[in-house]
Short mmCIF file of C-alpha atoms in Angstrom, two decimals:
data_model
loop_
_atom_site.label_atom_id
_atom_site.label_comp_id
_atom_site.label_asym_id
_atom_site.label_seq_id
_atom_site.Cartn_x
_atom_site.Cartn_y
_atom_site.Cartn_z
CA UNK P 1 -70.68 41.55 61.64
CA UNK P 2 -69.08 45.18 60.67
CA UNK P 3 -65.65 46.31 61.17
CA UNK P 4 -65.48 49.70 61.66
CA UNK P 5 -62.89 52.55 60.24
CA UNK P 6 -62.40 56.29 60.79
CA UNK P 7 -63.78 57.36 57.60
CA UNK P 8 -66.97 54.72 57.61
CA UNK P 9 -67.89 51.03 57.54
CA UNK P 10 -66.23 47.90 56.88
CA UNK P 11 -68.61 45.14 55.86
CA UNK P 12 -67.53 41.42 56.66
CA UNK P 13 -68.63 38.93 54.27
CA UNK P 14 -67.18 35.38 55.77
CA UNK P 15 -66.58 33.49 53.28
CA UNK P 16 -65.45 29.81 55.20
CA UNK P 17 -67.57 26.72 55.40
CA UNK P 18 -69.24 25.72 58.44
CA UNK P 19 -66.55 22.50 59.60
CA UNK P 20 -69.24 19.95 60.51
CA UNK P 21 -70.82 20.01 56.94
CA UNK P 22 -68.05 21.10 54.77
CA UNK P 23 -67.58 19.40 51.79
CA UNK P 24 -64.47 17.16 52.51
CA UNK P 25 -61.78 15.61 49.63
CA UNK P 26 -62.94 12.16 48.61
CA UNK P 27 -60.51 9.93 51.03
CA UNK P 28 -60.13 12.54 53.56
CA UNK P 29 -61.74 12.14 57.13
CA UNK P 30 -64.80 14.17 57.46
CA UNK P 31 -64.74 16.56 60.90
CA UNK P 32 -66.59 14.99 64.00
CA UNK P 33 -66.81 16.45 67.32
CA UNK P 34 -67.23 14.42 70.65
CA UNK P 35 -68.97 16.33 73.74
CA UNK P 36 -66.74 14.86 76.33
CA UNK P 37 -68.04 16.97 79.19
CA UNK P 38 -71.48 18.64 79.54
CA UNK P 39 -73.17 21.14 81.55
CA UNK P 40 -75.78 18.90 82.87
CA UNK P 41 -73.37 15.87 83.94
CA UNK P 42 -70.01 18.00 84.31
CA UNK P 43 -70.84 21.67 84.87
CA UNK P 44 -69.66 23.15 81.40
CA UNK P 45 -69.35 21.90 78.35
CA UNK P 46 -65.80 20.37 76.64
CA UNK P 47 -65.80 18.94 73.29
CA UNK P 48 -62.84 17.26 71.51
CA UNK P 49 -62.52 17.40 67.52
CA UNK P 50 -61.34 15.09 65.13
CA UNK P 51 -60.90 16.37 61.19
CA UNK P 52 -58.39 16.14 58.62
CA UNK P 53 -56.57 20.13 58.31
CA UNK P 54 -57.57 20.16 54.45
CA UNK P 55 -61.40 19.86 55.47
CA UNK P 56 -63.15 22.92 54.77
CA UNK P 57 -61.60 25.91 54.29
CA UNK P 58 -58.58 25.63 54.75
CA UNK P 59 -54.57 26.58 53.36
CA UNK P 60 -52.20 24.20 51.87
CA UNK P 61 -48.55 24.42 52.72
CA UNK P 62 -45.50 23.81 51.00
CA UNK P 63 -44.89 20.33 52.94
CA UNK P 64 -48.46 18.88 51.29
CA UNK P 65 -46.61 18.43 48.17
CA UNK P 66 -42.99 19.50 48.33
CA UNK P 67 -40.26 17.44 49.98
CA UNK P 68 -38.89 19.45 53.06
CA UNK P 69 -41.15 22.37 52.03
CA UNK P 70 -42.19 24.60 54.50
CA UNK P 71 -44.81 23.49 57.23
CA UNK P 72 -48.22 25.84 57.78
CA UNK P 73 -45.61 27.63 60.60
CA UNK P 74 -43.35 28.62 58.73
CA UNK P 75 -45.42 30.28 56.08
CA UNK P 76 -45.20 34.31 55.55
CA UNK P 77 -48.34 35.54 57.23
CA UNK P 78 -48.12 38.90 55.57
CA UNK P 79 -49.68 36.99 52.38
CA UNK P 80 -52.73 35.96 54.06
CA UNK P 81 -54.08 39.32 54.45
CA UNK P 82 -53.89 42.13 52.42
CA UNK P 83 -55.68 43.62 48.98
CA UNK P 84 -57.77 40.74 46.48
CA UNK P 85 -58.90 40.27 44.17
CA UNK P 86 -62.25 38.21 43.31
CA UNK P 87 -62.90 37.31 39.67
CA UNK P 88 -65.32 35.04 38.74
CA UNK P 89 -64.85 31.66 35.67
CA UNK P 90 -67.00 28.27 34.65
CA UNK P 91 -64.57 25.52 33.49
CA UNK P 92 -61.07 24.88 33.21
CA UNK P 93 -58.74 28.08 33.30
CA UNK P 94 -55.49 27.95 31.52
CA UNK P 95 -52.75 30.31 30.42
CA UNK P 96 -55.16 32.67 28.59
CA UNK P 97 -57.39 33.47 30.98
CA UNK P 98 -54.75 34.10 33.79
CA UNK P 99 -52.92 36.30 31.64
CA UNK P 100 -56.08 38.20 30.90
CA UNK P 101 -56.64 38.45 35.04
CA UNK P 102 -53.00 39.43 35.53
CA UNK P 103 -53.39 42.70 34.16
CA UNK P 104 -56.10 43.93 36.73
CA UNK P 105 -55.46 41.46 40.18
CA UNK P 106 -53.71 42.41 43.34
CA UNK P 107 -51.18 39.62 44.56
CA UNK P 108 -54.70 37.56 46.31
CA UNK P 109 -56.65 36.17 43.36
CA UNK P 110 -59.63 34.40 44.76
CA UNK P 111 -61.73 32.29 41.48
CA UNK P 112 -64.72 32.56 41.87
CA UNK P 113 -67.35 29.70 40.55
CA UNK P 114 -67.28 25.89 39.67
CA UNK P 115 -63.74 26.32 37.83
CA UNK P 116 -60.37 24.23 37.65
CA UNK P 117 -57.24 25.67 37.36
CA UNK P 118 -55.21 23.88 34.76
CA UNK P 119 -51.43 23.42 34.53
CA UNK P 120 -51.19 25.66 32.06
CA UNK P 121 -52.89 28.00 33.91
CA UNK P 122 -51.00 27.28 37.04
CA UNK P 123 -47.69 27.94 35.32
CA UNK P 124 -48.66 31.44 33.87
CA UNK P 125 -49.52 32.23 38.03
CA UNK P 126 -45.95 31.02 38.83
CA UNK P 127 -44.51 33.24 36.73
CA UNK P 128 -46.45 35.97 37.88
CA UNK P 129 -47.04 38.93 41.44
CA UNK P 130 -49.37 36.04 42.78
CA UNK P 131 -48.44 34.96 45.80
CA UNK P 132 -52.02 33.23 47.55
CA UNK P 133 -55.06 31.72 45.19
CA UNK P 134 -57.98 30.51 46.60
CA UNK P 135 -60.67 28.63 44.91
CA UNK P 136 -64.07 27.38 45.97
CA UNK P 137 -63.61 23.95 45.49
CA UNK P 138 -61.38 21.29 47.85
CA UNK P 139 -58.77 21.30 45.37
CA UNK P 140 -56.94 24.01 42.87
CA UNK P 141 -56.34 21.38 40.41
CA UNK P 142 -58.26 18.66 38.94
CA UNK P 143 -59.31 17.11 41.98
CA UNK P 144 -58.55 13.35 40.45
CA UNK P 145 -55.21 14.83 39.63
CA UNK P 146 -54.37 17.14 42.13
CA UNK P 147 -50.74 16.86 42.71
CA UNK P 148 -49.61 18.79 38.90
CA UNK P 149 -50.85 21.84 40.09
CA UNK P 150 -49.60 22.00 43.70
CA UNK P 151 -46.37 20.89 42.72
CA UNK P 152 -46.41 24.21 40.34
CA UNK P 153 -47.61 26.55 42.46
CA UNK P 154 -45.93 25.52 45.47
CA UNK P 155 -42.53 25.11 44.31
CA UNK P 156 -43.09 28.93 43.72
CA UNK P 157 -44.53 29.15 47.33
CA UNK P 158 -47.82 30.00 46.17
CA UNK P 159 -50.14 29.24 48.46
CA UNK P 160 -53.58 27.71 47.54
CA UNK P 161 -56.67 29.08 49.72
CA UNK P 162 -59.17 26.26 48.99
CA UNK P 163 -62.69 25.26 50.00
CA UNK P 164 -63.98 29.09 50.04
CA UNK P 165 -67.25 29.90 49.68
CA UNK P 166 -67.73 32.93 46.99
CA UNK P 167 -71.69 32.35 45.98
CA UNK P 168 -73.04 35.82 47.56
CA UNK P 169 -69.73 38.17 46.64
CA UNK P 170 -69.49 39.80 43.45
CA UNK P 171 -66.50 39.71 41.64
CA UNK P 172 -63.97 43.26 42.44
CA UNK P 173 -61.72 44.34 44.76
CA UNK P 174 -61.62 43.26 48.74
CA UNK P 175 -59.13 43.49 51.34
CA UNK P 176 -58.69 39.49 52.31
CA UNK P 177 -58.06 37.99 55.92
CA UNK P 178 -57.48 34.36 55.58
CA UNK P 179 -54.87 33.47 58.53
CA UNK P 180 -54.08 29.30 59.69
CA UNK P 181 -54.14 27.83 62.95
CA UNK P 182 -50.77 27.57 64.15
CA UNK P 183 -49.71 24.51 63.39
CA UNK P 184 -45.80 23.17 63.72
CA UNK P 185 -44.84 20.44 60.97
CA UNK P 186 -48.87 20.40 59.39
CA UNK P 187 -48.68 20.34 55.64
CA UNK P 188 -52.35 22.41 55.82
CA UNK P 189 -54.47 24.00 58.18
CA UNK P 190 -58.09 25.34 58.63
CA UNK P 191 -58.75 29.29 58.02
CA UNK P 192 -61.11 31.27 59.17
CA UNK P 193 -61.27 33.44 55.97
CA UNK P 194 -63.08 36.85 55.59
CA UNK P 195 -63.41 39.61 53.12
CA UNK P 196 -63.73 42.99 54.18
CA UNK P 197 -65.39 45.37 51.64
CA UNK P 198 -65.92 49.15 51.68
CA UNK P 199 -68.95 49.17 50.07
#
């Protein structure tokens, strides 16, 4: 799929899990889908879905961690889109290496590889332009421990952008679309999230 723009091409790279074999947070319902009407009994086809909103791809809201925080439709939309940046890491990421990344990333940092942000690490993005991270894995934090690092970067209305899938983009600059289903009161929602690159 190409996107294109008066002075050339925009190339697409999706970069969301297919829902019906996403990976899916230990405890958390996998996605199923039920084909309640069909073409041969019914004369089209009508399928109902059942799924957790943090399978997948998806964005966390202020109300999965924060009591009375903000629900997916309340969130400022204006910081799922815009300028990224994609950097890639192998282990846990603390303070150092986000202040190293500060220096070069637009307010969209998307971490690229099998990484865990640490609270260290979470804290030096708090106190920083970032407003959206996303990460490939289910969780930002240590997924047995999840709830230090959401508490951090949520109380700062960061939003994490979790269960991406960054294998086939190199690490640079991309403009990011990564919008939620409208959801009133959800404390996440699935994304449909994209990266559109000049190159």
């Amino acid at each position: 799929m190409t996107v294109m723009q008066q002075n050339g091409k925009l190339k697409a790279i999706d970069i969301s899990q297919e829902l019906f074999s996403c990976k899916v947070y230990p405890g958390d319902m996998a996605p199923t889908f039920d084909r309640a009407k069909t073409i041969e009994s019914d004369g089209y086809n009508l399928t109902n879905v059942s799924m957790c909103v943090h399978n997948g791809t998806h964005i966390d809201a202020l109300k999965h961690f924060v009591s009375g925080g903000k629900g997916v439709h309340e969130l400022d939309l204006s910081v799922c889109f815009g300028k990224c940046t994609v950097v890639e890491f192998a282990g846990i990421i603390g303070e150092d290496e986000i202040a190293g990344v500060l220096q070069i990333c637009h307010e969209r940092l998307l971490l690229k590889g099998i990484c865990e942000l640490s609270e260290s690490g979470a804290t030096a993005l708090a106190n920083s332009h970032v407003k959206l991270i996303g990460v490939e894995s289910q969780s930002v934090g240590n997924a047995d421990h999840p709830a230090g690092v959401h508490m951090i970067l949520l109380n700062k209305e960061i939003i994490p952008l979790e269960g991406l899938v960054l294998s086939s983009v190199d690490p640079g600059e991309y403009f990011l679309s990564a919008f939620p289903i409208n959801m009133e009161g959800s404390d996440g929602a699935p994304v449909r999230a994209v990266l559109l690159d000049r190159n």
